[in-house]
XYZ file of C-alpha atoms in Angstrom:
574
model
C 102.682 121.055 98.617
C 102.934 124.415 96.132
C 100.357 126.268 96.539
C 99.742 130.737 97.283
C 99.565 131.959 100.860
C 95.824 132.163 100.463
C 95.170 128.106 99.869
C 95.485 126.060 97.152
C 93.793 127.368 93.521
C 92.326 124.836 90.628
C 94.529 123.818 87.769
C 93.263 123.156 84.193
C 92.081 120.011 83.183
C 94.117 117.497 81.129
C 93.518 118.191 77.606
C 90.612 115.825 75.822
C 93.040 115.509 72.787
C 95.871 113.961 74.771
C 93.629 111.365 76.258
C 92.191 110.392 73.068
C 95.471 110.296 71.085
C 96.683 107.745 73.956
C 93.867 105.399 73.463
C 94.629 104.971 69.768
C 96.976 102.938 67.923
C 99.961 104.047 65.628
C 103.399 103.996 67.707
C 101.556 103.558 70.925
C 101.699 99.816 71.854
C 99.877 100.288 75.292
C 96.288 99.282 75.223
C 93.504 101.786 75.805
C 92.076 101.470 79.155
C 90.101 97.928 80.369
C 86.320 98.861 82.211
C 86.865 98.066 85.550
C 84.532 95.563 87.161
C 81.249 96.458 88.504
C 81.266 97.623 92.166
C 80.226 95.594 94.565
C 81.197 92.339 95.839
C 84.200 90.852 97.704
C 86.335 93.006 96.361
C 84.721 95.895 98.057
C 84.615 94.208 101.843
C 86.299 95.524 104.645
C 90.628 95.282 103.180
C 91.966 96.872 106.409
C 91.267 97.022 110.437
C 92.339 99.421 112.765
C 94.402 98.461 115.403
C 96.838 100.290 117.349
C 95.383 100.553 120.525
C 94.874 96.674 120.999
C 98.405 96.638 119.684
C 99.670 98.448 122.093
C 101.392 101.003 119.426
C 100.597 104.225 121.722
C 102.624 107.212 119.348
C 100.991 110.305 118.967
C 103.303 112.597 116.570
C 103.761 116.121 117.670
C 104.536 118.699 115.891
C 106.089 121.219 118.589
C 104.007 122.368 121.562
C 102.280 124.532 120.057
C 101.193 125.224 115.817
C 103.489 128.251 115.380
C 103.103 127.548 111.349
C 106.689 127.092 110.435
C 107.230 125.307 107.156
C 108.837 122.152 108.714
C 105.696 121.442 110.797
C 103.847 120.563 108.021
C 106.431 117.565 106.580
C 106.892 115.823 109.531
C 106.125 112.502 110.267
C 108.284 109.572 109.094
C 108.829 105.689 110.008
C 110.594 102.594 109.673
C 109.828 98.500 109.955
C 112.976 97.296 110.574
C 114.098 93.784 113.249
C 116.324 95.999 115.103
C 116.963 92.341 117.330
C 117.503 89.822 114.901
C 114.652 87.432 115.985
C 112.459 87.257 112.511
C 110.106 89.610 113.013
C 109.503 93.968 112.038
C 109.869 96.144 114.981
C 108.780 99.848 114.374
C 110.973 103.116 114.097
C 108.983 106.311 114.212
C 110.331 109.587 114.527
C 108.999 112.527 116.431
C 109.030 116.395 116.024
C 110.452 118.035 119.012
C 110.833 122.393 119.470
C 112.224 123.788 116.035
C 113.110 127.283 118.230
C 115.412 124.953 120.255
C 117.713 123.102 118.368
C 119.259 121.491 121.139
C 115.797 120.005 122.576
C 116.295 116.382 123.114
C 114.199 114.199 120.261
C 111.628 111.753 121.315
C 111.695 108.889 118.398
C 110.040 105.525 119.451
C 110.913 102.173 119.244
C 108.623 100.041 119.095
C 109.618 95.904 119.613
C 107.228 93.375 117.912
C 105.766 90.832 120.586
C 104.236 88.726 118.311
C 100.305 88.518 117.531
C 100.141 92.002 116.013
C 101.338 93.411 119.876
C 104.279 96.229 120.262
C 105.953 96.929 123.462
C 107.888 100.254 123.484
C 111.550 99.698 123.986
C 112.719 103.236 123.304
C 114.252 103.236 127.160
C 117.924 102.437 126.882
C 118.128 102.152 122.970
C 121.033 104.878 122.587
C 117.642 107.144 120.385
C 117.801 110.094 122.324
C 119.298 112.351 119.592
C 118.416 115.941 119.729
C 116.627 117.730 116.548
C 113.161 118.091 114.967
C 113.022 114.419 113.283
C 111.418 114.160 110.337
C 112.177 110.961 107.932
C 114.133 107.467 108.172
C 116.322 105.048 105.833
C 117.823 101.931 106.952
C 120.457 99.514 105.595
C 123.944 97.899 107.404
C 126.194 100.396 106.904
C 129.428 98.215 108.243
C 128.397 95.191 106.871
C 127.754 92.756 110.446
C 124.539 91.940 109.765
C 122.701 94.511 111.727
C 119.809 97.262 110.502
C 121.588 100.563 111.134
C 119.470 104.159 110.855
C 119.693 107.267 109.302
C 117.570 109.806 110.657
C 116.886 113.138 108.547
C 116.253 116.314 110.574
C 115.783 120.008 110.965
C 119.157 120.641 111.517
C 122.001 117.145 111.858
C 121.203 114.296 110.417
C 121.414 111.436 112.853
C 123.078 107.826 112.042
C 122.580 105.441 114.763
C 124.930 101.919 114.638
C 123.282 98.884 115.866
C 124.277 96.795 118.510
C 122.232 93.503 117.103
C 119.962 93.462 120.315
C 117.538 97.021 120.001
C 120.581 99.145 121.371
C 121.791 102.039 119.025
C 124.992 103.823 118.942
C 125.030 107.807 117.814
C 128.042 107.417 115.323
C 126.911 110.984 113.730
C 130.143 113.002 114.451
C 132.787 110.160 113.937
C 131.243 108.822 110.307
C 130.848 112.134 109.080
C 127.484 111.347 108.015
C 126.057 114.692 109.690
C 123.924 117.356 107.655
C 122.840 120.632 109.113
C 120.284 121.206 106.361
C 116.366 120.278 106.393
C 116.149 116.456 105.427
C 112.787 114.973 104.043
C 113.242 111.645 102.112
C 116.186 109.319 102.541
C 117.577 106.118 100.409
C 120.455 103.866 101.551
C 121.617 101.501 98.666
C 125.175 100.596 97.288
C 125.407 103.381 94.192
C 129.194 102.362 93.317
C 129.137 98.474 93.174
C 131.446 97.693 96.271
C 128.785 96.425 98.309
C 128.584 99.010 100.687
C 125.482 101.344 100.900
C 125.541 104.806 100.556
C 123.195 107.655 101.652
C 120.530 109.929 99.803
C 118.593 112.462 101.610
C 116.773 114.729 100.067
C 116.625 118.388 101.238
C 113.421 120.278 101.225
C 114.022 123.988 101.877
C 117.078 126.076 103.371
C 114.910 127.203 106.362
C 115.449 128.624 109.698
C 112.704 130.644 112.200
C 114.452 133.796 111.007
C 113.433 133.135 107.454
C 109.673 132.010 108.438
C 106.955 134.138 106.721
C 103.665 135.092 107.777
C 101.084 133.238 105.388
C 97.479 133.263 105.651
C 94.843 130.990 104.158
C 91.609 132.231 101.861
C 89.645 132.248 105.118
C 92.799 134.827 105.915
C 93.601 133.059 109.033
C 97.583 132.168 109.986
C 98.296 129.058 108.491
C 101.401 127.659 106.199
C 103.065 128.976 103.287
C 104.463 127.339 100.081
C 107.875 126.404 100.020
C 108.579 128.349 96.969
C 107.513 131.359 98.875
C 110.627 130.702 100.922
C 112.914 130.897 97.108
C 115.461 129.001 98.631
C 115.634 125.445 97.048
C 117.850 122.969 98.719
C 120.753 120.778 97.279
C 120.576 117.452 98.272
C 123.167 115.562 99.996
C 125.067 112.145 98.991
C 127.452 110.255 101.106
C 130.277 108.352 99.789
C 130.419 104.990 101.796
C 134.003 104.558 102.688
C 134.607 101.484 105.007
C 134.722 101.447 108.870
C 131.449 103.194 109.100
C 132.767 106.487 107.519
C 131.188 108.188 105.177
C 132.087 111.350 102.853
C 130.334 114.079 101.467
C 130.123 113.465 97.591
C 127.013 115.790 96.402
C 129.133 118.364 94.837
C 131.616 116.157 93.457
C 129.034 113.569 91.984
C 127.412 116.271 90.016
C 124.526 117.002 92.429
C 124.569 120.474 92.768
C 123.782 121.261 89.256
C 120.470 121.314 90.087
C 118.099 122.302 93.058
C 114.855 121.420 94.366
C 112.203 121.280 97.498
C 112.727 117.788 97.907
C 110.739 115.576 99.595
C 110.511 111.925 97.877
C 113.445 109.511 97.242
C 113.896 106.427 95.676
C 116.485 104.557 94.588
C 116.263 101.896 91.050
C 117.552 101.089 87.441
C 115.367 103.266 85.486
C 117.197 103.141 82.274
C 117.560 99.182 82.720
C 121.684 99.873 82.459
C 121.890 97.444 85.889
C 122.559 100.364 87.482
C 120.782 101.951 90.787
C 119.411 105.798 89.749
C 118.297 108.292 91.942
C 114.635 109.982 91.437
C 113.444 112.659 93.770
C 110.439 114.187 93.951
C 110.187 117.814 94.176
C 107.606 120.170 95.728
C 106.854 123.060 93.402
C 109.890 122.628 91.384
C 110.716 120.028 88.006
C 111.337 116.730 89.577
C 114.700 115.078 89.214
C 116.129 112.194 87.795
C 119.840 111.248 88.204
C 121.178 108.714 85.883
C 124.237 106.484 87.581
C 126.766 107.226 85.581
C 129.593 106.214 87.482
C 133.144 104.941 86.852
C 136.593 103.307 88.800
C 137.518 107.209 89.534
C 133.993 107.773 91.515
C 130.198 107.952 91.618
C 129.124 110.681 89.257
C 125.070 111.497 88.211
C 123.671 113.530 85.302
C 120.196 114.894 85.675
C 117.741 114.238 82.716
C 114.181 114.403 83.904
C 113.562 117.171 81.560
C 114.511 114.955 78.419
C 113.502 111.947 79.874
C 109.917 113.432 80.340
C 109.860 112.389 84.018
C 110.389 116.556 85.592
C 106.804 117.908 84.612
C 103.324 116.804 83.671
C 101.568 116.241 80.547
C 100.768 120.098 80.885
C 104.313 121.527 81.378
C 103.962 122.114 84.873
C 105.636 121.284 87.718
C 103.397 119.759 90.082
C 103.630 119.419 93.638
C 105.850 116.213 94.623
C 105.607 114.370 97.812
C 105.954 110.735 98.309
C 107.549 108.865 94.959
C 107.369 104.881 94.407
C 109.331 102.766 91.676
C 107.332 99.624 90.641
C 106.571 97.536 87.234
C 102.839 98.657 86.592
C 102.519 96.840 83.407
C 104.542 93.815 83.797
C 106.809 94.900 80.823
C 109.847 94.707 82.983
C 111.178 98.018 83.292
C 110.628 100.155 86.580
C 107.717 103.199 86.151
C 106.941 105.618 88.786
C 104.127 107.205 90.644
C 104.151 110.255 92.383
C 101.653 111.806 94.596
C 100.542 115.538 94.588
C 98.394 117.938 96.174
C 94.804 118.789 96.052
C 93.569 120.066 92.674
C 96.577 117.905 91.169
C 96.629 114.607 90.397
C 98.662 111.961 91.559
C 100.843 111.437 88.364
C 101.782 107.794 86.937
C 104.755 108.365 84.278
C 105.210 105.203 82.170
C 109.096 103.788 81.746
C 109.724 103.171 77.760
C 112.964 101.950 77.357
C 114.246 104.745 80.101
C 111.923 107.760 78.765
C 108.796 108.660 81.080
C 105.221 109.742 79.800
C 102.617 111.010 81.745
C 99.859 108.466 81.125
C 98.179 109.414 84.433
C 94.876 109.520 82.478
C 94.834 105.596 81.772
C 94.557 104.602 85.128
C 91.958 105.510 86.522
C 94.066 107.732 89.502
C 93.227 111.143 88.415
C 89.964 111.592 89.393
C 89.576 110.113 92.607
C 93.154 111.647 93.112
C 92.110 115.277 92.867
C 89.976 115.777 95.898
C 92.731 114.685 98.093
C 96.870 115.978 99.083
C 98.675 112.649 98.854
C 101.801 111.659 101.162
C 103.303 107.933 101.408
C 101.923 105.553 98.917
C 102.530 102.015 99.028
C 102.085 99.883 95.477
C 101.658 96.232 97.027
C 99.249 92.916 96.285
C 96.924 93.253 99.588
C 94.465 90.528 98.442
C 96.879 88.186 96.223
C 95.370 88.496 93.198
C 98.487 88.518 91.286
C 97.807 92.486 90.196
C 99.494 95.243 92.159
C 97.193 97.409 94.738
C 97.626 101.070 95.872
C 97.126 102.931 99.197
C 97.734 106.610 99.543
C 97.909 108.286 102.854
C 96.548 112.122 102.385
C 96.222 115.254 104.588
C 95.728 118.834 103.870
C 98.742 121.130 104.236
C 95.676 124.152 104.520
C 93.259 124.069 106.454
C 89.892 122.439 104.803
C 86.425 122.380 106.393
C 86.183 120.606 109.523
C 84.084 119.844 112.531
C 84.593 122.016 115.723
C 87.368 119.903 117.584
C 88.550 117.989 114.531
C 92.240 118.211 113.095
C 91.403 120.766 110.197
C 94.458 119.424 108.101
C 92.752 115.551 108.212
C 91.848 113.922 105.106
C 90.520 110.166 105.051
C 93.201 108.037 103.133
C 93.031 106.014 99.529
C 92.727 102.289 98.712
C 93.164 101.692 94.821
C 92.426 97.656 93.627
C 94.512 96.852 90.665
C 92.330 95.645 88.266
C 94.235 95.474 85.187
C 98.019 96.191 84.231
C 98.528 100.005 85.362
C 95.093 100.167 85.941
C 93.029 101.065 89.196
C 89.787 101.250 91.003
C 88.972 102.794 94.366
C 87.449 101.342 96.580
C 88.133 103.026 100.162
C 86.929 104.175 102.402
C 84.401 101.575 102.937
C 87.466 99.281 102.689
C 88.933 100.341 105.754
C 87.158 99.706 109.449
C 87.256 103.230 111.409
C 88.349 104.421 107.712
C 91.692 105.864 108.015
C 91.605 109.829 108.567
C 94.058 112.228 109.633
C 96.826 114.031 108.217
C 98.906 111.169 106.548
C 102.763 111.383 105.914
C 104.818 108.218 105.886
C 102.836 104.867 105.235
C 104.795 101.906 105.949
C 104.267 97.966 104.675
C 104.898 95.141 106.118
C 103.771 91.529 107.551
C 103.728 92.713 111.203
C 102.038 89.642 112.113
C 104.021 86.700 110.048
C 100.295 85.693 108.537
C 101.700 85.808 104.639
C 99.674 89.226 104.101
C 101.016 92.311 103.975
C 99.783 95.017 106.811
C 100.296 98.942 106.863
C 101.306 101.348 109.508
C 100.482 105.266 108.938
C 102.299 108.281 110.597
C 99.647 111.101 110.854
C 100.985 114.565 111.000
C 100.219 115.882 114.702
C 98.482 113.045 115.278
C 97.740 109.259 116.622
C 99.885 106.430 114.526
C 97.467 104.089 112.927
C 97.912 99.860 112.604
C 96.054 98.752 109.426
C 95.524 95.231 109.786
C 95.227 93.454 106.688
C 91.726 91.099 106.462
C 90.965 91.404 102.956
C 89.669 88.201 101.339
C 92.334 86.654 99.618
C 92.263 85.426 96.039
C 95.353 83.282 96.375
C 98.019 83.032 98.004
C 101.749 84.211 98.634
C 105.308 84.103 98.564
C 106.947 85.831 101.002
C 110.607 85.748 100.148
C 113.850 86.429 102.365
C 117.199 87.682 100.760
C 120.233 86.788 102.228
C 124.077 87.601 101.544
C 126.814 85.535 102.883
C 129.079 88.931 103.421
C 125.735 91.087 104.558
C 126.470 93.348 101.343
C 123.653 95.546 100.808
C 121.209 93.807 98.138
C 119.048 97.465 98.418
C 118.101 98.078 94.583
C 118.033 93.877 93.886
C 114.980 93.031 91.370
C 112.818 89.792 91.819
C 111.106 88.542 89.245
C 108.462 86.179 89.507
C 106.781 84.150 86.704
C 103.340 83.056 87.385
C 101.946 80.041 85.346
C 98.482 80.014 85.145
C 96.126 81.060 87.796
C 92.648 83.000 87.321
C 92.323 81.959 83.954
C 95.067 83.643 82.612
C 98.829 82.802 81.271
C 102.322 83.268 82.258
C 102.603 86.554 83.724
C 105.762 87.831 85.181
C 105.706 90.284 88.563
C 108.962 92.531 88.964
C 109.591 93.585 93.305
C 112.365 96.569 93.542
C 113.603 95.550 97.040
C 114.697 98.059 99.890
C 116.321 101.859 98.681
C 113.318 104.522 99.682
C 110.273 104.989 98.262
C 107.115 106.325 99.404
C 107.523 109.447 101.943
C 109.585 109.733 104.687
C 109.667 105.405 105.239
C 111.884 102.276 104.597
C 109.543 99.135 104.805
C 109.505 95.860 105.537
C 112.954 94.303 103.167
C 111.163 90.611 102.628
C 109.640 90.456 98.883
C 105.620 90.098 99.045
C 104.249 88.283 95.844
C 100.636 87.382 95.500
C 100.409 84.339 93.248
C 96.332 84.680 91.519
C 95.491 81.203 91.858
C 98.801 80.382 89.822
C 99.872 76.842 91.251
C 103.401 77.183 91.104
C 105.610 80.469 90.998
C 109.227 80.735 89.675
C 111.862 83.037 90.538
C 114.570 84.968 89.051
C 117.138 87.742 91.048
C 119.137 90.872 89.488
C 121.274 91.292 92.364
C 122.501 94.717 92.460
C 126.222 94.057 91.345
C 124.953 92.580 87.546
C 124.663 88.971 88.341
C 121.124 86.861 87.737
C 120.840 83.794 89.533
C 117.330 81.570 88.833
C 115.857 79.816 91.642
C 113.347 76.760 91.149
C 109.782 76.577 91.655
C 107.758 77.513 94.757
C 103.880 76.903 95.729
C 101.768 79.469 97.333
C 102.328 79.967 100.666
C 106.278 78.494 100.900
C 108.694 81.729 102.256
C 111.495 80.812 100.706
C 115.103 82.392 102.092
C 117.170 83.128 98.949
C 121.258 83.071 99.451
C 123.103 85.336 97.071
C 125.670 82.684 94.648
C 123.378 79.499 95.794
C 121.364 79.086 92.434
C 122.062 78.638 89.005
């Protein structure tokens, strides 16, 4: 979101020497880039349909009652799919603004409880989430280990966890677990960091704000509208809590070697990214180098060291620190380690760094992402298989944080949103927005996945920034079929940060291929998504499965035919 009081200003194109150099041979064993196929087709009908009225999921976000341009207005907007009841199925989370001149004004989150048949009935009456604070993102995870999705709500101001009850009632155990932050959460992660099978919590921090420090920005049209957060030159720490036991949690950030480095953070996410076995924490930063901390704990404590500068993961191919919102972790080239994608604002691209052997490159320019990515301020991206082709898709939810051209009555921060078909490993095509019915516009923040409607696809819900939440239905033409894959442990530890692999034999005319899932801890902006493992299967026949569970053990489970949902119990396989 960096950019000058008077809007956004054009960067400098990638150089043509870097781009050729990484289509040649020598040390580089990544292919050049594959043509994608011809538009056109089935693989350009309608993906996506609008529903959220017929759904019944009525949520407009606000951002206060009135724009008064203060910097957290323009983050806002995060969700969760979560069964808050136990019965199967993802009910929705999503969090609300409130007044940021009144601290004390009382939040308005919704729940949301899944009927069935893609309908919602709001259940937010008599749920215990009536918190007070400007909301702004969610994580969830069990926190006492009983079996039950807890939440952790970041806001303007305390932090919120809620305890759940097991039926859609939620405890405010903020105070008593010492889990409260007075700071200006973004992005959170829950995931065991330490190995004892209890998660701890991530949030990342965005900017040490309050009204008093607000600044009067104007855009190139020299009308009020928001500034940069390095205007503000106050970069936030970010926070880490220590799971202790009992629902108690301690404040570790300083301790853990967090405060050695600052940042406007906004994305989290959780995953091995130096294939050590061991969870990592990288957060994407607004304006400022991004961060990546490397687990290296021991017996005495968790403890992190920050390498994204060495590790080439902080800046892009041009030096610069771009403008980080929403961060994923996902195997784009079925090599087995964990890259990462990062979306930016307008006149940046949204960067892909490649993982080799734990270092990053920016190889943004081999697939396909950053052109179409330019035109557009990315928020929450989701990397899933929408039409079960066996290749990874993308959807990015954008909106403008200045105001663009617009229609008299139209949101002037609305942007329509991204659909990217993988067509090749860590390689994409666009095809929106003729993929989506109604296409998808408004001012995107969180986008959350899931199978809202148990059909074996997986569906997407968007939080728009001062606006009406949108229920993607997925209706894309399928190209085979699915696993969808449950994860289960006997004691309820947390399995956040677990790695499925799946190896796909045969199907489209191709050979074994192998698909790697990173289940649960962040990713995106602002969300925590559905925790069952989607795999498309291609037309393979027959799909085996191996699990990293997160404290080093590898169990290997047999084979499974498209379309079988499989629950997999921790210490059951070989």
């Amino acid at each position: 979101m960096s950019r000058s009081p008077s809007g956004p200003a054009p960067i400098a194109l990638r150089p043509l020497l870097l781009l050729l150099l990484s289509g040649c041979g020598g040390e580089d064993s990544h292919p050049p880039p594959v043509a994608p196929p011809a538009a056109g087709g089935p693989a350009d009908s309608l993906w996506f349909r609008e529903r959220s009225r017929e759904a019944g999921l009525d949520f407009e976000h606000r951002i206060g009652e009135e724009r008064r341009y203060h910097l957290p207005e323009t983050v806002a907007g995060g969700g969760a799919l979560l069964d808050v009841d136990g019965d199967g199925d993802l009910d929705l989370l999503l969090v609300q603004g409130g007044d940021l001149l009144d601290p004390d004004s009382p939040s308005s989150d919704r729940l949301f409880r899944n009927d069935g048949a893609l309908r919602f009935t709001d259940i937010t009456e008599g749920s215990g989430l009536d918190a007070v604070g400007y909301g702004i993102g969610v994580c969830t995870g069990d926190i006492d280990l009983d079996g039950d999705v807890d939440l952790y709500i970041t806001r303007v101001g305390r932090n919120t966890l809620y305890r759940n009850d097991g039926e859609g009632r939620f405890t405010d155990i903020t105070e008593e677990s010492g889990a409260g932050d007075a700071a200006f959460g973004t992005s959170a992660a829950m995931g065991d960091l330490d190995g004892d099978g209890l998660p701890e919590i991530f949030a990342a921090n965005y900017v040490r704000w309050s009204p008093e420090r607000e600044l009067p920005c104007t855009n190139e049209d020299g009308t009020r509208d928001y500034c940069a957060p390095n205007n503000y030159r106050a970069p936030a720490p970010d926070l880490l809590l220590r799971n202790r036991g009992g629902a108690r949690f301690e404040d570790v950030s300083e301790r853990a070697g967090l405060r050695v480095a600052f940042g406007n953070g906004l994305g989290v996410v959780f995953a091995d990214l130096d294939g050590d076995r061991r969870p990592d924490i990288a957060v994407a930063n607004d304006g400022n180098p991004n961060q990546l901390w490397l687990n290296r704990s021991t017996a005495e404590g968790l403890r992190f060291e920050e390498v994204a500068t060495r590790r080439g993961a902080a800046v892009d191919m041009n030096g610069r620190a771009e403008a980080g919102m929403g961060i994923v972790a996902f195997d784009a080239e079925g090599d087995g380690d964990l890259d990462l994608l990062l979306t930016h604002l307008r006149n940046e691209t949204n960067t892909f760094y490649r993982n080799d052997g734990g270092s990053f490159t920016d190889a943004t320019v081999l697939t396909g992402l950053a052109g179409p990515s330019r035109e557009s301020t990315g928020w929450g991206q989701v990397v899933a298989d929408f039409d079960h082709d066996g290749r990874d898709d993308l959807f990015v939810g954008n909106g403008r944080v200045t105001t663009g051209s617009h229609e008299p009555g139209q949101d002037p921060y609305a942007e329509t949103d991204q659909l990217f078909r993988g067509v090749a490993p860590a390689r994409f095509r666009e095809v929106s927005p003729t993929a989506v019915s109604d296409a998808s516009v408004g001012s995107a923040r969180a986008v959350l996945r899931g199978d809202l409607d148990d059909d074996g696809d997986l569906d997407l819900v968007i939080v728009n920034n001062g606006g009406r939440a949108h229920l993607l239905e997925n209706i894309a033409q399928k190209r085979g079929g699915a696993l969808v894959i449950t994860l289960r442990d006997p004691a309820h530890r947390s399995l956040s940060g677990t790695i499925v692999r799946a190896r796909l034999d045969g199907g489209d005319g191709e050979g074994p291929r192998v698909i790697t899932r990173l289940v649960g801890s962040g990713g995106g902006y602002a969300a925590a998504h559905d925790p069952r493992v989607h795999i498309g299967t291609g037309g393979a026949p027959a799909v085996s499965l191996e699990v990293l569970w997160p404290d080093g053990t590898t169990e290997k489970y047999g084979s499974f035919v498209p379309g079988a949902r499989p629950t997999l119990v921790r210490g059951s396989a070989r």
